[in-house]
Coordinates of C-alpha atoms and ligand atoms in Angstrom, one line a residue:
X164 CA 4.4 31.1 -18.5
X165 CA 2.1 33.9 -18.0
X166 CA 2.2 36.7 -15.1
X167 CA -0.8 35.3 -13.5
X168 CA 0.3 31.7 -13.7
X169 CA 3.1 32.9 -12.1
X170 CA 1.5 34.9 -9.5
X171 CA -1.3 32.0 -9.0
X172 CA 2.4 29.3 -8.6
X173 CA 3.5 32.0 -6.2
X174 CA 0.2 32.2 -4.1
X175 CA 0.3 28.6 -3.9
X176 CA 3.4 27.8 -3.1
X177 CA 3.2 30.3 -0.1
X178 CA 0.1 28.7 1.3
X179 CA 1.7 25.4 1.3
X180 CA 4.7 27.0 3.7
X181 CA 2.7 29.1 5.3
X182 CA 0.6 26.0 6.8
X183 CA 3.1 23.1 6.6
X184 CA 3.6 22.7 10.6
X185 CA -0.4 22.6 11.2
X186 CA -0.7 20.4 8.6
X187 CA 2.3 17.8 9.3
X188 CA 0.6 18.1 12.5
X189 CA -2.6 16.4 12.2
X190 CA -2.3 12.9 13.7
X191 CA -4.7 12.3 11.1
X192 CA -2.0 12.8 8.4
X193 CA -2.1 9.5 6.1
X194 CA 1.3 7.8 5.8
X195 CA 0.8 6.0 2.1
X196 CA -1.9 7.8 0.9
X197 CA -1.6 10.8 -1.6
X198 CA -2.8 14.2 0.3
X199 CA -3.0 17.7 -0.5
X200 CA 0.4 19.5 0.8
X201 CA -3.0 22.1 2.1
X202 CA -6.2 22.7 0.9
X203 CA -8.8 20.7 -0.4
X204 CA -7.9 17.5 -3.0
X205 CA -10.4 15.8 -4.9
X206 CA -10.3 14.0 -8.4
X207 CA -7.5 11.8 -9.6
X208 CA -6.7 13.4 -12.8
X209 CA -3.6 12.4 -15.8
X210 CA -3.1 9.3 -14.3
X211 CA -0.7 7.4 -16.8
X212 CA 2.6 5.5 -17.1
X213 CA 5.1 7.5 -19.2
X214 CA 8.9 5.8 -19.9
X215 CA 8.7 4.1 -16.8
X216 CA 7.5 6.7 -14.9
X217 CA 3.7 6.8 -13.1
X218 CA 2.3 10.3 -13.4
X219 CA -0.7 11.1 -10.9
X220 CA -2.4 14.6 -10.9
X221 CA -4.8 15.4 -8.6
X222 CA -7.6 18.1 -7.9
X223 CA -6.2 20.8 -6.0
X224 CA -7.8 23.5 -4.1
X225 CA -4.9 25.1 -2.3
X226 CA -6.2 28.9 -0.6
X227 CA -8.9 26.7 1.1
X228 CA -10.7 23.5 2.0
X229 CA -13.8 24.0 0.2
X230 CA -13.9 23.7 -3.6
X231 CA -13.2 26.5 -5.9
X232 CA -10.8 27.7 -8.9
X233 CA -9.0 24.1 -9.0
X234 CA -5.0 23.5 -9.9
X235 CA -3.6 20.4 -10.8
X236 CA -1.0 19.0 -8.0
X237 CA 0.8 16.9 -10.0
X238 CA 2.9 13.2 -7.8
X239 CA 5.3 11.0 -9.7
X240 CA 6.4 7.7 -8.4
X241 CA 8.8 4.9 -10.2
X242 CA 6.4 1.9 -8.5
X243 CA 3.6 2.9 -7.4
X244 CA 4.9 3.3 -3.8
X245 CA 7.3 5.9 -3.3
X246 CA 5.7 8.9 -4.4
X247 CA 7.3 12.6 -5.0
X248 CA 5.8 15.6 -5.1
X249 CA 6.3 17.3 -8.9
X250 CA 5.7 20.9 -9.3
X251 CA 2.4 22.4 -9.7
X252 CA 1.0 20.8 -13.4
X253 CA -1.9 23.7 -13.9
X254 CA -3.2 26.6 -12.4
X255 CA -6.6 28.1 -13.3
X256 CA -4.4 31.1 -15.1
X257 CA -6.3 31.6 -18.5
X258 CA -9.6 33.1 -19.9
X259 CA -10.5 29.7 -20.8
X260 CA -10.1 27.9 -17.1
X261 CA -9.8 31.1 -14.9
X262 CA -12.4 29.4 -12.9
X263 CA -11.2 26.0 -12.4
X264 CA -8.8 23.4 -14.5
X265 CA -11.2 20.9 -13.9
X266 CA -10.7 17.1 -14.2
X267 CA -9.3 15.4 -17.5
X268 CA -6.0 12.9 -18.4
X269 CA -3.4 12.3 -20.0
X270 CA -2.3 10.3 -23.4
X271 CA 1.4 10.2 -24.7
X272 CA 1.8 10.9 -28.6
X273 CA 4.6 11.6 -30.5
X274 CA 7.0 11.7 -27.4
X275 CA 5.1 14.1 -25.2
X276 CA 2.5 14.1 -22.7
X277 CA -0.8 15.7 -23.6
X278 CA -3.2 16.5 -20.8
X279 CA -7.0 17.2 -21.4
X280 CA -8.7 18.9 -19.0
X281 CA -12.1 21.0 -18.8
X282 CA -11.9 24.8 -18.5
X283 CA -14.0 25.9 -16.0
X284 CA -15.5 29.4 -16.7
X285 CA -17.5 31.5 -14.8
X286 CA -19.2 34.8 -17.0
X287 CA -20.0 38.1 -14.6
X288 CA -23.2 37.0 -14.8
X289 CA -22.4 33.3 -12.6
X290 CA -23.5 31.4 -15.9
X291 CA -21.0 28.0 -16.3
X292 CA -19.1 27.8 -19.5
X293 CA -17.4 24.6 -20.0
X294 CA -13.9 24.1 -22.6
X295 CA -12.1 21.3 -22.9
X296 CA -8.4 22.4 -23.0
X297 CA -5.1 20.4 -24.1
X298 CA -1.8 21.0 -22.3
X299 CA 2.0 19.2 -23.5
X300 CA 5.0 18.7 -22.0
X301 CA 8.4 17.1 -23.1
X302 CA 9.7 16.4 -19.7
X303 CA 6.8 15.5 -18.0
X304 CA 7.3 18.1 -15.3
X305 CA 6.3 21.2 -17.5
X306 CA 2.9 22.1 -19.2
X307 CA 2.2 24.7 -21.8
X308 CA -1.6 24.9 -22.6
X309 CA -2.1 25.3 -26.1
X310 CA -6.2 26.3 -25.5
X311 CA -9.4 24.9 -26.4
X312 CA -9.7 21.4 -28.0
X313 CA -13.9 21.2 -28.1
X314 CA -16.3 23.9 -27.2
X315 CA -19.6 22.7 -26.2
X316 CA -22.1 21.3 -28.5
X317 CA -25.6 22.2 -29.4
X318 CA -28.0 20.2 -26.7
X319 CA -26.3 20.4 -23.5
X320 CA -25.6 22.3 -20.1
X321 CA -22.8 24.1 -19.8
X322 CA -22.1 20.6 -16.8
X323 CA -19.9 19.1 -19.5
X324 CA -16.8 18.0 -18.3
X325 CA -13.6 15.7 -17.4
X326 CA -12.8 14.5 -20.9
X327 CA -10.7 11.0 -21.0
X328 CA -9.0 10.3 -24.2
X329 CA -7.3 6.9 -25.5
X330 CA -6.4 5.8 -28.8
X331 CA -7.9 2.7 -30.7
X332 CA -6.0 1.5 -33.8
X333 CA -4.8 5.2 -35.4
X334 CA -8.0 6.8 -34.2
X335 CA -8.1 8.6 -31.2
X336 CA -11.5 8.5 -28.9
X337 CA -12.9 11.0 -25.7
X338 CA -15.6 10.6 -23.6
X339 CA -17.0 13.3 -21.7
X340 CA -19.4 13.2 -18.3
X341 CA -22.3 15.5 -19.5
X342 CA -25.8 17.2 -19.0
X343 CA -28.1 17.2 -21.9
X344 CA -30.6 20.5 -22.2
X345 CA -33.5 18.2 -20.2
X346 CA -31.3 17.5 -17.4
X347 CA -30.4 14.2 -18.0
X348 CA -26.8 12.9 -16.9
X349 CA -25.0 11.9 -20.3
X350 CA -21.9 10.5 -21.4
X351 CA -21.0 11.9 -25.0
X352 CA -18.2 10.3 -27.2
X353 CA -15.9 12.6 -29.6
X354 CA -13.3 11.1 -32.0
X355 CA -10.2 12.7 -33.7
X356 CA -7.3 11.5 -36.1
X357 CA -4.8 14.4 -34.5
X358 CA -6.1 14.7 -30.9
X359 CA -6.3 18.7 -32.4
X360 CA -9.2 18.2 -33.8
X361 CA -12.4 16.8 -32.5
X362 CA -15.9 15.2 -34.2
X363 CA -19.2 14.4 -31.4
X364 CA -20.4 11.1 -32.2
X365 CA -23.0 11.6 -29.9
X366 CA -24.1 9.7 -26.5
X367 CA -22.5 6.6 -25.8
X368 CA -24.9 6.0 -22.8
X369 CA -27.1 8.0 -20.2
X370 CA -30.2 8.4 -18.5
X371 CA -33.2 7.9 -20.8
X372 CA -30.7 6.6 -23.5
X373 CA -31.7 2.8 -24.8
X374 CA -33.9 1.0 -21.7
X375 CA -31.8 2.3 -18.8
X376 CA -34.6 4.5 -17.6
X377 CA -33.8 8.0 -15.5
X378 CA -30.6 7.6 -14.1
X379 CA -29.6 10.9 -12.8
X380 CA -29.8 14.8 -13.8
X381 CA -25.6 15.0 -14.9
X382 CA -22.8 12.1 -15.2
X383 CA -19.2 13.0 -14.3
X384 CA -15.7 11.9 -14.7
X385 CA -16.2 8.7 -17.3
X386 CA -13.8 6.3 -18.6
X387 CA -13.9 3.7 -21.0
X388 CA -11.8 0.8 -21.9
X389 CA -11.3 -2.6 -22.8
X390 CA -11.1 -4.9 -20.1
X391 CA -11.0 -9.2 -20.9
X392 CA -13.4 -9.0 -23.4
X393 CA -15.8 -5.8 -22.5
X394 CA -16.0 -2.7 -23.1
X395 CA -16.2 -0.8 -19.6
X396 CA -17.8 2.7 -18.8
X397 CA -17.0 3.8 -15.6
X398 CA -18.8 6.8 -14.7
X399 CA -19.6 8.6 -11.8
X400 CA -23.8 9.7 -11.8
X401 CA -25.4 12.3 -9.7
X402 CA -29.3 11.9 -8.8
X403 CA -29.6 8.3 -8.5
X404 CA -32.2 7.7 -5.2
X405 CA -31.3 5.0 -2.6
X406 CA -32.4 1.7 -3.6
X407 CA -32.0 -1.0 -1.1
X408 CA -28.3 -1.3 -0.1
X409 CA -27.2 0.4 -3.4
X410 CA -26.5 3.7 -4.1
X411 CA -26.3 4.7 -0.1
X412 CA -23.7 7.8 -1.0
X413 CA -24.9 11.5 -2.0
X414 CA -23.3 10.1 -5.6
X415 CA -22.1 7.4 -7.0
X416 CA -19.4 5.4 -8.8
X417 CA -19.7 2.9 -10.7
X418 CA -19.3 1.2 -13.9
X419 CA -21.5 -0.5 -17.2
X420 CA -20.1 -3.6 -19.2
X421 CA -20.9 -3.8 -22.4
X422 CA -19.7 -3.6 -25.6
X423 CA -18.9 -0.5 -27.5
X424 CA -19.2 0.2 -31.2
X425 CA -16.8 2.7 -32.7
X426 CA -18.4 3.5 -35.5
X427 CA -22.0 5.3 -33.5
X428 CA -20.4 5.7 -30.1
X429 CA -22.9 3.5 -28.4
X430 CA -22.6 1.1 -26.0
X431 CA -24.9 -1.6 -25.6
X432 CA -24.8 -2.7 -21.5
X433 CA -25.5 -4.6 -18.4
X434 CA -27.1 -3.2 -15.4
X435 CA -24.9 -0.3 -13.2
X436 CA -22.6 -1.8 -10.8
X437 CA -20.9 0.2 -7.8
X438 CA -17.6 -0.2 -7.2
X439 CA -17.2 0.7 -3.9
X440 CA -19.2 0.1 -1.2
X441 CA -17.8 2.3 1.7
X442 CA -18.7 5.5 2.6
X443 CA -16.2 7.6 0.9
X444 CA -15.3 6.6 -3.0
X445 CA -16.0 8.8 -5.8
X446 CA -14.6 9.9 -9.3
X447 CA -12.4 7.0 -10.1
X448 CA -9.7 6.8 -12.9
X449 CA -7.9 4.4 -14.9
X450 CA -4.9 3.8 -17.2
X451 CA -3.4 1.0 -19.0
X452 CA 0.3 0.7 -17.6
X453 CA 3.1 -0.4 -19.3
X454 CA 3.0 -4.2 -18.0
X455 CA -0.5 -3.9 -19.7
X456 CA -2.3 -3.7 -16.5
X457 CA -5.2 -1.7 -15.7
X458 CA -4.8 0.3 -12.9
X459 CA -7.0 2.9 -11.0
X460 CA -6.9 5.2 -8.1
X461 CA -10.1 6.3 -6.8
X462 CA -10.8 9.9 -4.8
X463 CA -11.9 9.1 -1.2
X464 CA -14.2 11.6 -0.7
X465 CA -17.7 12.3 -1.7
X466 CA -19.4 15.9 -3.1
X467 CA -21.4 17.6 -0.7
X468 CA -21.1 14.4 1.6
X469 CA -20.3 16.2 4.6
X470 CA -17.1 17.3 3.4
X471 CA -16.8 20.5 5.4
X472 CA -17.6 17.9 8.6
X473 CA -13.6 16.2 8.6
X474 CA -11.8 17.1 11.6
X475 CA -8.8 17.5 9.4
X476 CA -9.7 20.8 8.2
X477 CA -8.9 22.5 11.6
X478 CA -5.2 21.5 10.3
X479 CA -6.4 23.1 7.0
X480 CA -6.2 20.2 4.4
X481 CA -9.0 17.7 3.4
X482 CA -9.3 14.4 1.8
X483 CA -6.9 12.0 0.2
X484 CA -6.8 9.1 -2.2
X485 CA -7.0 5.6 -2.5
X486 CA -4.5 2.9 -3.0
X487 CA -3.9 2.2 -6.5
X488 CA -6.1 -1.5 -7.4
X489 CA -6.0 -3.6 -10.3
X490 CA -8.5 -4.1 -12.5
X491 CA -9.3 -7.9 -14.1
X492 CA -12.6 -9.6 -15.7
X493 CA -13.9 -12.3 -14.1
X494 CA -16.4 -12.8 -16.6
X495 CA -19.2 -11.6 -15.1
X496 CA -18.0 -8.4 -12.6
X497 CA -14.9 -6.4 -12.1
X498 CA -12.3 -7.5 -9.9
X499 CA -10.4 -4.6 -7.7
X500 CA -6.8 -5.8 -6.1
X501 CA -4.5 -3.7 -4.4
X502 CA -1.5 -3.1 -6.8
X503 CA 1.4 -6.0 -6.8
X504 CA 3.9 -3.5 -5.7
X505 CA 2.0 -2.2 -2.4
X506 CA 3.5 -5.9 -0.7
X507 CA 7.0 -3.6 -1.0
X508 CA 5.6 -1.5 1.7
X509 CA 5.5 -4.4 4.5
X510 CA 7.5 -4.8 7.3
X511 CA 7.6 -8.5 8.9
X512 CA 4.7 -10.5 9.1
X513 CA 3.1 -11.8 12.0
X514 CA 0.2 -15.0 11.4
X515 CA -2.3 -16.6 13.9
X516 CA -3.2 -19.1 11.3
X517 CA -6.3 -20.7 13.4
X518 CA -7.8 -18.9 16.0
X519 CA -11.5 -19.4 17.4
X520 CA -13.4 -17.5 18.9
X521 CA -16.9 -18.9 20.6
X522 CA -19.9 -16.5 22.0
X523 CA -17.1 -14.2 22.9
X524 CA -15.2 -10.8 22.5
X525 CA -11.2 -11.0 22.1
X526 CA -8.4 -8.7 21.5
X527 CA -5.6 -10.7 19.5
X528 CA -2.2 -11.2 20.2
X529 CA 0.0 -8.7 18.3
X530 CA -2.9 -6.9 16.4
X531 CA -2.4 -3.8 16.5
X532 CA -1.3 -0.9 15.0
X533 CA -2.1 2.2 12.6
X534 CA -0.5 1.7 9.4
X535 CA -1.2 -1.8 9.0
X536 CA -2.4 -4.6 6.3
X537 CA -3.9 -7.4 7.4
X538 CA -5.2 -10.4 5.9
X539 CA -7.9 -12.8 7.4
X540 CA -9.3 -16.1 5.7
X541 CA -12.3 -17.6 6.9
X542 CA -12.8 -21.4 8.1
X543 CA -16.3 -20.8 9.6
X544 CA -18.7 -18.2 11.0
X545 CA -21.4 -19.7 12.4
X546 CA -23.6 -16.8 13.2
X547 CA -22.4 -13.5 13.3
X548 CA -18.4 -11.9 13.0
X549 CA -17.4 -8.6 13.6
X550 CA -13.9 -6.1 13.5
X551 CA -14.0 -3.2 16.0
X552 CA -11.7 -0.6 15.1
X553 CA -10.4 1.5 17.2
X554 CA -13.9 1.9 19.7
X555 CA -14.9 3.7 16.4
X556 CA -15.8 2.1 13.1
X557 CA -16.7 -1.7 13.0
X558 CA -17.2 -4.2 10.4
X559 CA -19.9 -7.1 10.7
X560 CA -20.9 -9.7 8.8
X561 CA -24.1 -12.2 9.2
X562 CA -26.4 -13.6 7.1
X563 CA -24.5 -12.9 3.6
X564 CA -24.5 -9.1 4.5
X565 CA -21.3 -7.2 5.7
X566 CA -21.6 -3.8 7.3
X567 CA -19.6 -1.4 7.6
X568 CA -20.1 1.5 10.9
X569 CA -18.8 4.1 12.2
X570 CA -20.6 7.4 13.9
X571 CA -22.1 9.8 11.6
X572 CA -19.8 12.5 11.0
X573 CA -21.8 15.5 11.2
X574 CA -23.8 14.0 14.6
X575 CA -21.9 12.0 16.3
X576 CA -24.7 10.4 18.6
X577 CA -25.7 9.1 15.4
X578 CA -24.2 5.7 13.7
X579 CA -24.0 5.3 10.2
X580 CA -24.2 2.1 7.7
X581 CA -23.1 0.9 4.2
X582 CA -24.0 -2.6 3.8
X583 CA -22.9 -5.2 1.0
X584 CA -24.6 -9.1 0.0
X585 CA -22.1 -11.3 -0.6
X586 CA -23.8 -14.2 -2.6
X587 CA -20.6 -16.5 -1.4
X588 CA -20.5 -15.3 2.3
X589 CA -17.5 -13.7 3.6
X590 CA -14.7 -15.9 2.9
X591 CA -11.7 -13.1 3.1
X592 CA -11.1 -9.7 4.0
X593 CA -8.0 -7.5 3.0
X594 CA -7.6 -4.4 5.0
X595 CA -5.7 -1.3 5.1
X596 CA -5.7 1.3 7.9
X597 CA -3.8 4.3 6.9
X598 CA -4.4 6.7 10.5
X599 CA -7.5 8.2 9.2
X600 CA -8.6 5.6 6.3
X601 CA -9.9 2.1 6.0
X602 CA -10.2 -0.2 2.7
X603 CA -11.3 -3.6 2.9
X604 CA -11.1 -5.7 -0.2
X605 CA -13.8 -8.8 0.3
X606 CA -13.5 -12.1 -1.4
X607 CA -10.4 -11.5 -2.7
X608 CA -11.7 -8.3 -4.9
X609 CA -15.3 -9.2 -5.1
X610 CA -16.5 -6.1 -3.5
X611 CA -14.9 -3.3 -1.9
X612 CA -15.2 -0.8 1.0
X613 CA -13.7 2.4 1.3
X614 CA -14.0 5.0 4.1
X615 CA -12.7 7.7 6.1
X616 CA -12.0 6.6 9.9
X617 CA -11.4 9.1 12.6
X618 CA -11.0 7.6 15.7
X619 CA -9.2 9.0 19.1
X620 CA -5.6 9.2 17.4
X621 CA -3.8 7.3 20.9
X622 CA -6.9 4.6 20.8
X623 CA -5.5 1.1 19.2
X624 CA -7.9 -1.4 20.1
X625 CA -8.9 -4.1 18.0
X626 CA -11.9 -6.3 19.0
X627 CA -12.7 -9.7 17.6
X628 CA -16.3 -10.6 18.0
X629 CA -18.2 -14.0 17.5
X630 CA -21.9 -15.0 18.1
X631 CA -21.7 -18.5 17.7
X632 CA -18.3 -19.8 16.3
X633 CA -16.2 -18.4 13.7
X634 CA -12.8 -19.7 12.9
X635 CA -10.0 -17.8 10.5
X636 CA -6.4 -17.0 10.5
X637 CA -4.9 -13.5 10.2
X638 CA -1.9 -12.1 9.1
X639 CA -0.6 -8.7 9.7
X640 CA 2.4 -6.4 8.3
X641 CA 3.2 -3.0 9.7
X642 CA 3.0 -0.7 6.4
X643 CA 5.7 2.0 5.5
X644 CA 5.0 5.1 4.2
X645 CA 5.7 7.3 1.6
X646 CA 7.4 10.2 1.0
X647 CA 5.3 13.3 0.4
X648 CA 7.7 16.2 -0.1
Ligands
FRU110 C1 -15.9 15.5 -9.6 C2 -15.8 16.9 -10.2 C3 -15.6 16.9 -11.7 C4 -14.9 18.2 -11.9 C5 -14.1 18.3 -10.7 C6 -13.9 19.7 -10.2 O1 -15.6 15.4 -8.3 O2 -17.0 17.6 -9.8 O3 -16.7 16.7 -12.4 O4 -14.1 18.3 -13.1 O5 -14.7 17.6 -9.6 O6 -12.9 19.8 -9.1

């Protein structure tokens, strides 16, 4: 380890104690969500099973909660509910990322765990330079970086970035979320036979690339993979303009089904999809786990989406993630479940299995709480249902369209919207309230809707509304937390 990653382990590591009472403070702490110990956290980064064990890096700003030089925090977890904190993974400590160790993942060969990750570089000048860097460890705890992997290639922007790498027979692929030189948001597709040494294949898909038109000046954090029978690009594009109820966010996540040829790199695809239709939900990440399932945690939080407007930065931390979901085809769209093992979390369950509610407003019996799951399955909705949360956010559904609300977080005077068509109607809702966060998984995966929540921390209401009649049952668990240290 060099001086200055020692220095950089030492700074952080003093910032953390230095602000661990304001920020165990916050009665906006999450309980089983991953949060920065202080700072700023965004992208989910290196998330992969290893001998049993789930590794999940993160984005990690620590001096401040703005972006900057990023590290890479680094949880571990046997089951994908109680999490530890590992020592810091990365620090921005070399010429090649003194700027940032930006976004990348992980792959095991060979008995140790590679990370690729982009080296963020600023010159003295302010011009970007972009590397895409390795890092191993034997134990999983420890990283040596062994430098660059890929410089940039002839035809784009220095905003090339968060490399994903998988292997495919005894090849191994990476995508990258790119810029070409006419502003265009890419994703370009390298291949190597000793992950050392890497060959571009060119763009695998992109604005102004086959018939998808302009979609957006850069792409960031891709993925692909192979999921029931399609080949899925998840990507993350910047500069796509509202359209309807789509693309309501400052950017967005999403993903392309296709299928992929290996030997050009392209992927021939459906239309974009979202995956998330809340208000915070950006930079996903997947890996194939060791039960063969695909798993992803997304990063709730959005770029330059009013991030400097949480209240949670007065106790000097921002942002968090979501629950890890499950990923399955259904044959014609993604389906997103929370993770098996996140039913280890509940306490006792309490069910109203038929309650009606008529031209009314109801609080029910028990309902309560905030660290809760609860489930609700719909007989009938006549007209028009609706959740208020908390005299905050609320969650209404008529005419096939469910929308979410809460007040605008910059002007509160102001109420805010995302709003989803559900081509079934609403016939369940899944949702997690973590203090300060809300997901709601619709139709049993269908859609979901992910956002940040601040309500009055002592204000517990829940209010049941019906114009008309609606009929459903609910169940509730109190949720346990995790461990953070
Ligand atoms: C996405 C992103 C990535 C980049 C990282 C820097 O949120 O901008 O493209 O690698 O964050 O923290």
């Amino acid at each position: 380890m060099s001086e200055r990653d020692l220095e950089l382990r030492r700074l952080a590591n003093e910032e953390v104690e230095k602000h661990k009472d304001t920020v165990e403070s916050d009665p906006y702490r999450l309980k089983y969500h991953h949060m920065p110990p202080v700072g700023l956290l965004n992208d989910p980064n290196g998330f992969i099973q290893w001998k049993g064990t789930y590794h999940l890096f993160y984005q990690w700003m620590p001096f401040d909660t703005g972006h900057g030089a990023k590290f890479w925090g680094h949880y571990a977890s046997e089951d994908l509910v109680k999490w530890r904190h590992e020592p810091i993974a990365l620090t921005p400590s070399d010429w090649f990322d003194k700027n940032g160790v930006y976004s990348g993942s992980a792959v095991v060969h060979d008995d140790e765990l590679y990370l690729f990750y982009t080296g963020n570089v600023k010159d003295e000048n302010d011009n970007r330079e972009a590397y895409q860097c390795i890092a191993v460890s034997q134990d999983g705890v420890h990283f040596e970086k062994q430098g660059v992997a890929v410089n940039l290639p002839e035809g784009y922007t220095p905003h090339f970035r968060d490399p994903k790498v998988w292997k495919k027979a005894d090849h191994w692929y990476m995508v990258i979320g790119a810029q070409s030189e006419d502003l265009q948001g890419k994703v370009v597709m390298f291949q190597s036979s000793d992950l050392k040494n890497w060959e571009l294949m060119g763009p695998v898909t992109g604005s102004g690339e086959g018939t998808l038109g302009s979609f957006g000046y850069m792409w960031e954090c891709p993925d692909l993979f192979a999921l029931g029978g399609k080949d899925i690009l998840i990507v993350s594009p910047q500069g796509l303009e509202p359209q309807g109820m789509n693309y309501a966010n400052t950017y967005q996540s999403g993903y392309f089904a296709g299928a992929l040829d290996y030997n050009t790199g392209k992927l021939e695809h459906e239309d974009f999809r979202e995956l998330d239709r809340g208000f915070e939900f950006y930079a996903p990440q997947t890996t194939l786990d060791e039960q063969g399932r695909r798993l992803l945690f997304g990063w709730m939080g959005v770029p330059d989406q009013y991030e400097q407007a949480h209240p949670t930065i007065e106790y000097q931390w921002v942002h968090c993630m979501t629950l890890p979901r499950e990923l399955t085809w259904n044959g014609t769209q993604i389906i997103q479940k929370p993770a098996e093992e996140l039913k280890q979390m509940r306490g006792p369950v309490l069910l109203h299995s038929s309650i009606t509610i008529n031209n009314d407003q109801k609080a029910i019996r028990g309902i309560e709480g905030k660290s809760v799951e609860w489930n609700l399955e719909f007989e009938k909705i006549e007209d028009q249902f609706a959740i208020e949360l908390f005299q905050y956010a609320s969650l209404s559904y008529k005419d096939g369209v469910l929308t979410l609300s809460r007040p605008h977080l910059e002007d509160k005077t102001k109420t805010e919207f995302r709003r989803v068509a559900l081509e079934q109607g609403l016939k369940s809702m899944r949702l997690y309230v973590d203090h300060s966060s809300l997901e709601v998984f619709i139709n049993e995966g269908e859609e979901v809707m992910t956002s940040r929540i601040f309500p009055q921390p002592e204000e517990e209401h829940i209010l049941f509304t019906s114009l008309g009649e609606s009929t459903f049952s609910i169940e509730q668990w109190k949720l346990d937390g995790f461990q953070h240290a």
